[in-house]
Amino acid sequence: MRVALLTVGTEILFGQIVNTNAAYLSSELQNLGFDVMYHYTVGDNPMRLKDTLRHALSDCDMVITTGGLGPTEDDLTKEMIAEVMNDEIVTSEEYRQILVDFCNRHNYPVIENNLKQANVPKRARIFSNSQGTAPGFLLENEGKYVAALPGPPREMKAMFQEQLKPELIKMQDAVIYYRVIRTFGIGEAMLETKLLPLIDGQTDPTIATYAKEGEASFRICSKRKTLEEAKKAVDDMIVSVNQLVGEYIYSYDDEELVDVVGKMLIEKNISISACESCTCGMFTSRLGSVSGISQVLERGIVTYTERAKMEELGVKQETIDKYTVVSPEVAIEMVTGLKEKTGSDICISITGYMGPGGGTEKDPVATAYIGVSYKDKVYSLRHYRRDVNREWNRNYAVLKMLYEVYKNIKED
Amino acid sequence: MRVALLTVGTEILFGQIVNTNAAYLSSELQNLGFDVMYHYTVGDNPMRLKDTLRHALSDCDMVITTGGLGPTEDDLTKEMIAEVMNDEIVTSEEYRQILVDFCNRHNYPVIENNLKQANVPKRARIFSNSQGTAPGFLLENEGKYVAALPGPPREMKAMFQEQLKPELIKMQDAVIYYRVIRTFGIGEAMLETKLLPLIDGQTDPTIATYAKEGEASFRICSKRKTLEEAKKAVDDMIVSVNQLVGEYIYSYDDEELVDVVGKMLIEKNISISACESCTCGMFTSRLGSVSGISQVLERGIVTYTERAKMEELGVKQETIDKYTVVSPEVAIEMVTGLKEKTGSDICISITGYMGPGGGTEKDPVATAYIGVSYKDKVYSLRHYRRDVNREWNRNYAVLKMLYEVYKNIKED
């Protein structure tokens, strides 16, 4: 099925926001086996909206719109879709009541503008909005489809997953199955080189690599008549993949490293504490995003100054004087002090140069020393990755810390 | 002048990359006073490329394409533009020599595919590429323009700034000046209501509000004959704006709150420490993104457990038992302990429920108590903002902490 995406929103034409909705939907549709042929963006202008809808429908079987479903005067998407699809706008009494209930529940005024959101195309299948108030819908006319989703990404994603995706699955002519495999410690070019024997001449399953914020991932995808066939093809390929790059893989299901590590800590009931200098709490903050982490995350200490390192962790002035504050010796003293203080099962420390200033010839910006204390081991390691900018450098260093925790507790 | 942007690239239709080029060019064009009417994205397909170009030119004066200028077989943008604009493709001997020199300088093989990049529309004004090899161009036909830029963002931005922008400035019929004003503590709807007397019936300068990750901002924009006139119109409007919503404004130049706070702390040499429970180091980590913050950021302590709060900050067991751990009393004891320990000029603490679990009837998920110690004041405040999800709740709470620091040190 050929699909066009139509984004409605002046703020995108102004360049105020990047159109991430189109990327999200494209990726989802691609994974369902639909062909995305066009992206369009127009403002809240009736003529251009209708004209673009018609242009998109002339070459595609389905148009998915995002945006322009809100309660204000300039939200026109529904009306224009109804006109192009030979339908009319009516008030859904059922949805009107949902809106009234919502306003009452949240103490919002029940004003006509808000209730306008209950106006929908007469023949449409209505999608309720679990994250907001504006409903979406799916409308068919002479074998062509238009689906309308809200503009705010959180609302759009929820409505797509909960309501539109099940409809699309019913329309599929083949079954797609894929897994996204995530690695750490190998670049995309090297990953592709290692996988080349499996990529070359392979038509199904396909393997495609891509890079994302310092990590390389790849997608194994099969399109077959049945789900069982597609699954088997992908799983067989994973066996071959493991022989080539298994040592770098930390997830076969597109999970974030922080989620893999957090869940593993919780499941194995391993308590953790961290002390951070250059990453300034980013490791602890990132780990804090995992729901339920409070069961195992004991303490985090940001010791940016030398004084804080000495007072909080018992780092010795003479160690700093002899080896400098960015050194394996200081990383070890930090993590040892933290272990004594907290008794957490695993403790981790970091001290480094994240830029833009600082660094030495031996240890340039983007270098850090990481200390780990786990069971009867205490060790340090040097981390360096090409200096990009302060935020990227911190991000890389935190990924490295997470991976070090992963390796230790994985081996248990 | 009415402009359409046409992105050529299958990887965008696959959702592999987000179309940041369109946002960048839109923002630049908007600031130059050009009206961006459409964004289009198509793959490297000759029919759809030509058809979309024609559709865009039918309603606009200029189309700017990005992508599809490379050396491979499927790069067709130039050929299709030439066809639509009644031109023909010829080899630029001058550019061919540039490419040969480039290959020799970088030890690349001088292969026909690379030299294909010297093929350009005959009547076009050629743009050289300071960041890569593929040239771009500007082509006119019967009063309509097509500009072609490369797809990689680094090459595209450089070519736009160095070559296309000077051409566009020559075509300008007016000068644009604007400022983006950022607020905290007021929603977009209320902000718009308060600004309504200035928005209504105002044609220049214009005021447009928008919401972004928990904050409301607005843009004051003037389009005049000269820069001086436009600047004066905007600055006069700011005086009126200040009377209506001045108390909520923290930046007149689109700065992030964390940058405003970080710079202010550094400039005034005010040392800061933070202790965090529910935000789990996010405040400290966010502040750590400000370059130079190491001069004033003394310490951060993440005390997720009760034990950590007692050991690190001297919170009393009886206080927790009597008031619960999420209470103004605990927030005060946390910040008092931190002040005693660090002596930092300003200390801030937070304890709350960020979800998905936890919360009470009185203090539901997304409630937190913040403690502040500054000069001779120690106080706590209750923060609540509608529960969205764990990450948003933490993000809002951190914004609130930043704003509380801002208010205190601003008043100095």
PDB file of N, CA, C and O in Angstrom, chain B residues 326-375:
ATOM      1  N   VAL B 326       8.219  12.663  51.694  1.00  0.00           N
ATOM      2  CA  VAL B 326       7.873  13.740  50.750  1.00  0.00           C
ATOM      3  C   VAL B 326       7.086  14.799  51.519  1.00  0.00           C
ATOM      4  O   VAL B 326       5.862  14.732  51.640  1.00  0.00           O
ATOM      5  N   SER B 327       7.809  15.755  52.082  1.00  0.00           N
ATOM      6  CA  SER B 327       7.173  16.761  52.940  1.00  0.00           C
ATOM      7  C   SER B 327       8.052  18.004  52.979  1.00  0.00           C
ATOM      8  O   SER B 327       9.262  17.930  52.724  1.00  0.00           O
ATOM      9  N   PRO B 328       7.448  19.156  53.277  1.00  0.00           N
ATOM     10  CA  PRO B 328       8.241  20.380  53.406  1.00  0.00           C
ATOM     11  C   PRO B 328       9.306  20.229  54.494  1.00  0.00           C
ATOM     12  O   PRO B 328      10.425  20.723  54.335  1.00  0.00           O
ATOM     13  N   GLU B 329       8.966  19.502  55.560  1.00  0.00           N
ATOM     14  CA  GLU B 329       9.901  19.362  56.679  1.00  0.00           C
ATOM     15  C   GLU B 329      11.168  18.634  56.237  1.00  0.00           C
ATOM     16  O   GLU B 329      12.283  19.040  56.588  1.00  0.00           O
ATOM     17  N   VAL B 330      11.000  17.563  55.446  1.00  0.00           N
ATOM     18  CA  VAL B 330      12.176  16.824  54.978  1.00  0.00           C
ATOM     19  C   VAL B 330      12.968  17.670  53.976  1.00  0.00           C
ATOM     20  O   VAL B 330      14.205  17.686  54.001  1.00  0.00           O
ATOM     21  N   ALA B 331      12.273  18.386  53.100  1.00  0.00           N
ATOM     22  CA  ALA B 331      12.969  19.259  52.139  1.00  0.00           C
ATOM     23  C   ALA B 331      13.831  20.281  52.882  1.00  0.00           C
ATOM     24  O   ALA B 331      14.968  20.565  52.482  1.00  0.00           O
ATOM     25  N   ILE B 332      13.305  20.822  53.967  1.00  0.00           N
ATOM     26  CA  ILE B 332      14.045  21.812  54.763  1.00  0.00           C
ATOM     27  C   ILE B 332      15.250  21.153  55.454  1.00  0.00           C
ATOM     28  O   ILE B 332      16.361  21.691  55.428  1.00  0.00           O
ATOM     29  N   GLU B 333      15.035  19.981  56.028  1.00  0.00           N
ATOM     30  CA  GLU B 333      16.167  19.312  56.700  1.00  0.00           C
ATOM     31  C   GLU B 333      17.252  18.927  55.697  1.00  0.00           C
ATOM     32  O   GLU B 333      18.440  19.012  55.986  1.00  0.00           O
ATOM     33  N   MET B 334      16.827  18.511  54.507  1.00  0.00           N
ATOM     34  CA  MET B 334      17.805  18.170  53.462  1.00  0.00           C
ATOM     35  C   MET B 334      18.663  19.387  53.116  1.00  0.00           C
ATOM     36  O   MET B 334      19.890  19.307  53.074  1.00  0.00           O
ATOM     37  N   VAL B 335      18.015  20.516  52.872  1.00  0.00           N
ATOM     38  CA  VAL B 335      18.756  21.682  52.390  1.00  0.00           C
ATOM     39  C   VAL B 335      19.589  22.284  53.519  1.00  0.00           C
ATOM     40  O   VAL B 335      20.677  22.819  53.281  1.00  0.00           O
ATOM     41  N   THR B 336      19.095  22.154  54.753  1.00  0.00           N
ATOM     42  CA  THR B 336      19.862  22.660  55.894  1.00  0.00           C
ATOM     43  C   THR B 336      21.126  21.821  56.079  1.00  0.00           C
ATOM     44  O   THR B 336      22.224  22.367  56.288  1.00  0.00           O
ATOM     45  N   GLY B 337      20.967  20.503  55.967  1.00  0.00           N
ATOM     46  CA  GLY B 337      22.128  19.616  56.068  1.00  0.00           C
ATOM     47  C   GLY B 337      23.149  19.893  54.976  1.00  0.00           C
ATOM     48  O   GLY B 337      24.358  19.894  55.223  1.00  0.00           O
ATOM     49  N   LEU B 338      22.650  20.148  53.769  1.00  0.00           N
ATOM     50  CA  LEU B 338      23.543  20.417  52.636  1.00  0.00           C
ATOM     51  C   LEU B 338      24.320  21.709  52.852  1.00  0.00           C
ATOM     52  O   LEU B 338      25.513  21.794  52.558  1.00  0.00           O
ATOM     53  N   LYS B 339      23.620  22.711  53.369  1.00  0.00           N
ATOM     54  CA  LYS B 339      24.256  24.012  53.630  1.00  0.00           C
ATOM     55  C   LYS B 339      25.377  23.851  54.665  1.00  0.00           C
ATOM     56  O   LYS B 339      26.480  24.372  54.484  1.00  0.00           O
ATOM     57  N   GLU B 340      25.079  23.096  55.727  1.00  0.00           N
ATOM     58  CA  GLU B 340      26.082  22.890  56.782  1.00  0.00           C
ATOM     59  C   GLU B 340      27.298  22.164  56.222  1.00  0.00           C
ATOM     60  O   GLU B 340      28.438  22.471  56.550  1.00  0.00           O
ATOM     61  N   LYS B 341      27.042  21.201  55.363  1.00  0.00           N
ATOM     62  CA  LYS B 341      28.108  20.365  54.826  1.00  0.00           C
ATOM     63  C   LYS B 341      28.986  21.111  53.825  1.00  0.00           C
ATOM     64  O   LYS B 341      30.197  20.963  53.814  1.00  0.00           O
ATOM     65  N   THR B 342      28.357  21.895  52.957  1.00  0.00           N
ATOM     66  CA  THR B 342      29.083  22.480  51.822  1.00  0.00           C
ATOM     67  C   THR B 342      29.396  23.962  52.014  1.00  0.00           C
ATOM     68  O   THR B 342      30.347  24.462  51.442  1.00  0.00           O
ATOM     69  N   GLY B 343      28.568  24.666  52.759  1.00  0.00           N
ATOM     70  CA  GLY B 343      28.739  26.110  52.878  1.00  0.00           C
ATOM     71  C   GLY B 343      28.488  26.861  51.580  1.00  0.00           C
ATOM     72  O   GLY B 343      28.843  28.044  51.463  1.00  0.00           O
ATOM     73  N   SER B 344      27.896  26.214  50.582  1.00  0.00           N
ATOM     74  CA  SER B 344      27.647  26.894  49.305  1.00  0.00           C
ATOM     75  C   SER B 344      26.689  28.077  49.496  1.00  0.00           C
ATOM     76  O   SER B 344      25.815  28.035  50.366  1.00  0.00           O
ATOM     77  N   ASP B 345      26.870  29.110  48.669  1.00  0.00           N
ATOM     78  CA  ASP B 345      26.042  30.309  48.805  1.00  0.00           C
ATOM     79  C   ASP B 345      24.562  29.985  48.683  1.00  0.00           C
ATOM     80  O   ASP B 345      23.748  30.467  49.448  1.00  0.00           O
ATOM     81  N   ILE B 346      24.226  29.185  47.683  1.00  0.00           N
ATOM     82  CA  ILE B 346      22.830  28.787  47.538  1.00  0.00           C
ATOM     83  C   ILE B 346      22.760  27.258  47.518  1.00  0.00           C
ATOM     84  O   ILE B 346      23.566  26.595  46.873  1.00  0.00           O
ATOM     85  N   CYS B 347      21.825  26.731  48.298  1.00  0.00           N
ATOM     86  CA  CYS B 347      21.623  25.280  48.330  1.00  0.00           C
ATOM     87  C   CYS B 347      20.161  25.011  48.015  1.00  0.00           C
ATOM     88  O   CYS B 347      19.275  25.793  48.394  1.00  0.00           O
ATOM     89  N   ILE B 348      19.925  23.910  47.317  1.00  0.00           N
ATOM     90  CA  ILE B 348      18.553  23.582  46.945  1.00  0.00           C
ATOM     91  C   ILE B 348      18.334  22.074  47.106  1.00  0.00           C
ATOM     92  O   ILE B 348      19.243  21.279  46.883  1.00  0.00           O
ATOM     93  N   SER B 349      17.132  21.705  47.545  1.00  0.00           N
ATOM     94  CA  SER B 349      16.813  20.288  47.747  1.00  0.00           C
ATOM     95  C   SER B 349      15.477  19.971  47.111  1.00  0.00           C
ATOM     96  O   SER B 349      14.660  20.871  46.863  1.00  0.00           O
ATOM     97  N   ILE B 350      15.255  18.706  46.821  1.00  0.00           N
ATOM     98  CA  ILE B 350      13.940  18.298  46.318  1.00  0.00           C
ATOM     99  C   ILE B 350      13.616  16.871  46.763  1.00  0.00           C
ATOM    100  O   ILE B 350      14.483  16.002  46.794  1.00  0.00           O
ATOM    101  N   THR B 351      12.355  16.667  47.132  1.00  0.00           N
ATOM    102  CA  THR B 351      11.848  15.332  47.452  1.00  0.00           C
ATOM    103  C   THR B 351      10.409  15.259  46.943  1.00  0.00           C
ATOM    104  O   THR B 351       9.629  16.199  47.148  1.00  0.00           O
ATOM    105  N   GLY B 352      10.083  14.212  46.216  1.00  0.00           N
ATOM    106  CA  GLY B 352       8.737  14.180  45.628  1.00  0.00           C
ATOM    107  C   GLY B 352       8.387  12.839  45.024  1.00  0.00           C
ATOM    108  O   GLY B 352       9.139  11.872  45.153  1.00  0.00           O
ATOM    109  N   TYR B 353       7.232  12.809  44.387  1.00  0.00           N
ATOM    110  CA  TYR B 353       6.762  11.606  43.693  1.00  0.00           C
ATOM    111  C   TYR B 353       6.763  11.874  42.193  1.00  0.00           C
ATOM    112  O   TYR B 353       6.040  12.744  41.719  1.00  0.00           O
ATOM    113  N   MET B 354       7.572  11.128  41.436  1.00  0.00           N
ATOM    114  CA  MET B 354       7.655  11.362  39.991  1.00  0.00           C
ATOM    115  C   MET B 354       6.972  10.269  39.177  1.00  0.00           C
ATOM    116  O   MET B 354       6.936  10.342  37.959  1.00  0.00           O
ATOM    117  N   GLY B 355       6.448   9.240  39.852  1.00  0.00           N
ATOM    118  CA  GLY B 355       5.709   8.194  39.165  1.00  0.00           C
ATOM    119  C   GLY B 355       6.598   7.152  38.533  1.00  0.00           C
ATOM    120  O   GLY B 355       7.807   7.269  38.603  1.00  0.00           O
ATOM    121  N   PRO B 356       6.027   6.150  37.887  1.00  0.00           N
ATOM    122  CA  PRO B 356       4.586   5.927  37.773  1.00  0.00           C
ATOM    123  C   PRO B 356       3.935   5.514  39.095  1.00  0.00           C
ATOM    124  O   PRO B 356       2.778   5.808  39.306  1.00  0.00           O
ATOM    125  N   GLY B 357       4.629   4.872  40.009  1.00  0.00           N
ATOM    126  CA  GLY B 357       4.026   4.504  41.293  1.00  0.00           C
ATOM    127  C   GLY B 357       4.114   5.642  42.292  1.00  0.00           C
ATOM    128  O   GLY B 357       4.594   6.720  41.995  1.00  0.00           O
ATOM    129  N   GLY B 358       3.626   5.407  43.506  1.00  0.00           N
ATOM    130  CA  GLY B 358       3.763   6.372  44.596  1.00  0.00           C
ATOM    131  C   GLY B 358       2.689   7.435  44.604  1.00  0.00           C
ATOM    132  O   GLY B 358       1.724   7.390  43.836  1.00  0.00           O
ATOM    133  N   GLY B 359       2.866   8.431  45.459  1.00  0.00           N
ATOM    134  CA  GLY B 359       1.898   9.505  45.583  1.00  0.00           C
ATOM    135  C   GLY B 359       0.849   9.209  46.646  1.00  0.00           C
ATOM    136  O   GLY B 359       0.635   8.055  47.011  1.00  0.00           O
ATOM    137  N   THR B 360       0.224  10.263  47.119  1.00  0.00           N
ATOM    138  CA  THR B 360      -0.849  10.134  48.106  1.00  0.00           C
ATOM    139  C   THR B 360      -2.023  10.972  47.612  1.00  0.00           C
ATOM    140  O   THR B 360      -1.907  11.680  46.607  1.00  0.00           O
ATOM    141  N   GLU B 361      -3.135  10.909  48.322  1.00  0.00           N
ATOM    142  CA  GLU B 361      -4.277  11.717  47.908  1.00  0.00           C
ATOM    143  C   GLU B 361      -3.935  13.207  47.983  1.00  0.00           C
ATOM    144  O   GLU B 361      -4.231  13.975  47.075  1.00  0.00           O
ATOM    145  N   LYS B 362      -3.257  13.593  49.051  1.00  0.00           N
ATOM    146  CA  LYS B 362      -2.874  14.996  49.247  1.00  0.00           C
ATOM    147  C   LYS B 362      -1.753  15.388  48.272  1.00  0.00           C
ATOM    148  O   LYS B 362      -1.775  16.487  47.705  1.00  0.00           O
ATOM    149  N   ASP B 363      -0.824  14.521  48.073  1.00  0.00           N
ATOM    150  CA  ASP B 363       0.321  14.798  47.205  1.00  0.00           C
ATOM    151  C   ASP B 363       0.427  13.729  46.120  1.00  0.00           C
ATOM    152  O   ASP B 363       1.208  12.782  46.234  1.00  0.00           O
ATOM    153  N   PRO B 364      -0.346  13.876  45.042  1.00  0.00           N
ATOM    154  CA  PRO B 364      -0.339  12.852  43.995  1.00  0.00           C
ATOM    155  C   PRO B 364       0.980  12.854  43.201  1.00  0.00           C
ATOM    156  O   PRO B 364       1.792  13.765  43.362  1.00  0.00           O
ATOM    157  N   VAL B 365       1.147  11.845  42.359  1.00  0.00           N
ATOM    158  CA  VAL B 365       2.327  11.781  41.489  1.00  0.00           C
ATOM    159  C   VAL B 365       2.502  13.113  40.757  1.00  0.00           C
ATOM    160  O   VAL B 365       1.524  13.691  40.285  1.00  0.00           O
ATOM    161  N   ALA B 366       3.718  13.596  40.690  1.00  0.00           N
ATOM    162  CA  ALA B 366       4.113  14.875  40.081  1.00  0.00           C
ATOM    163  C   ALA B 366       4.161  15.997  41.118  1.00  0.00           C
ATOM    164  O   ALA B 366       4.365  17.156  40.771  1.00  0.00           O
ATOM    165  N   THR B 367       3.988  15.645  42.393  1.00  0.00           N
ATOM    166  CA  THR B 367       4.160  16.625  43.476  1.00  0.00           C
ATOM    167  C   THR B 367       5.573  16.509  44.037  1.00  0.00           C
ATOM    168  O   THR B 367       6.101  15.402  44.165  1.00  0.00           O
ATOM    169  N   ALA B 368       6.170  17.652  44.366  1.00  0.00           N
ATOM    170  CA  ALA B 368       7.469  17.627  45.027  1.00  0.00           C
ATOM    171  C   ALA B 368       7.556  18.808  45.986  1.00  0.00           C
ATOM    172  O   ALA B 368       6.876  19.824  45.804  1.00  0.00           O
ATOM    173  N   TYR B 369       8.371  18.656  47.005  1.00  0.00           N
ATOM    174  CA  TYR B 369       8.703  19.780  47.886  1.00  0.00           C
ATOM    175  C   TYR B 369      10.152  20.176  47.627  1.00  0.00           C
ATOM    176  O   TYR B 369      11.041  19.322  47.560  1.00  0.00           O
ATOM    177  N   ILE B 370      10.335  21.484  47.442  1.00  0.00           N
ATOM    178  CA  ILE B 370      11.655  22.026  47.139  1.00  0.00           C
ATOM    179  C   ILE B 370      12.095  22.858  48.332  1.00  0.00           C
ATOM    180  O   ILE B 370      11.303  23.651  48.858  1.00  0.00           O
ATOM    181  N   GLY B 371      13.322  22.658  48.784  1.00  0.00           N
ATOM    182  CA  GLY B 371      13.880  23.463  49.866  1.00  0.00           C
ATOM    183  C   GLY B 371      14.973  24.369  49.340  1.00  0.00           C
ATOM    184  O   GLY B 371      15.750  23.962  48.466  1.00  0.00           O
ATOM    185  N   VAL B 372      15.025  25.609  49.813  1.00  0.00           N
ATOM    186  CA  VAL B 372      16.038  26.559  49.357  1.00  0.00           C
ATOM    187  C   VAL B 372      16.689  27.206  50.565  1.00  0.00           C
ATOM    188  O   VAL B 372      16.000  27.600  51.514  1.00  0.00           O
ATOM    189  N   SER B 373      17.994  27.298  50.530  1.00  0.00           N
ATOM    190  CA  SER B 373      18.730  28.033  51.555  1.00  0.00           C
ATOM    191  C   SER B 373      19.598  29.064  50.845  1.00  0.00           C
ATOM    192  O   SER B 373      20.462  28.708  50.035  1.00  0.00           O
ATOM    193  N   TYR B 374      19.339  30.334  51.104  1.00  0.00           N
ATOM    194  CA  TYR B 374      20.115  31.396  50.449  1.00  0.00           C
ATOM    195  C   TYR B 374      20.206  32.580  51.396  1.00  0.00           C
ATOM    196  O   TYR B 374      19.182  33.056  51.895  1.00  0.00           O
ATOM    197  N   LYS B 375      21.411  33.023  51.637  1.00  0.00           N
ATOM    198  CA  LYS B 375      21.641  34.104  52.598  1.00  0.00           C
ATOM    199  C   LYS B 375      20.965  33.765  53.916  1.00  0.00           C
ATOM    200  O   LYS B 375      21.193  32.682  54.457  1.00  0.00           O
TER     201      LYS B 375
END
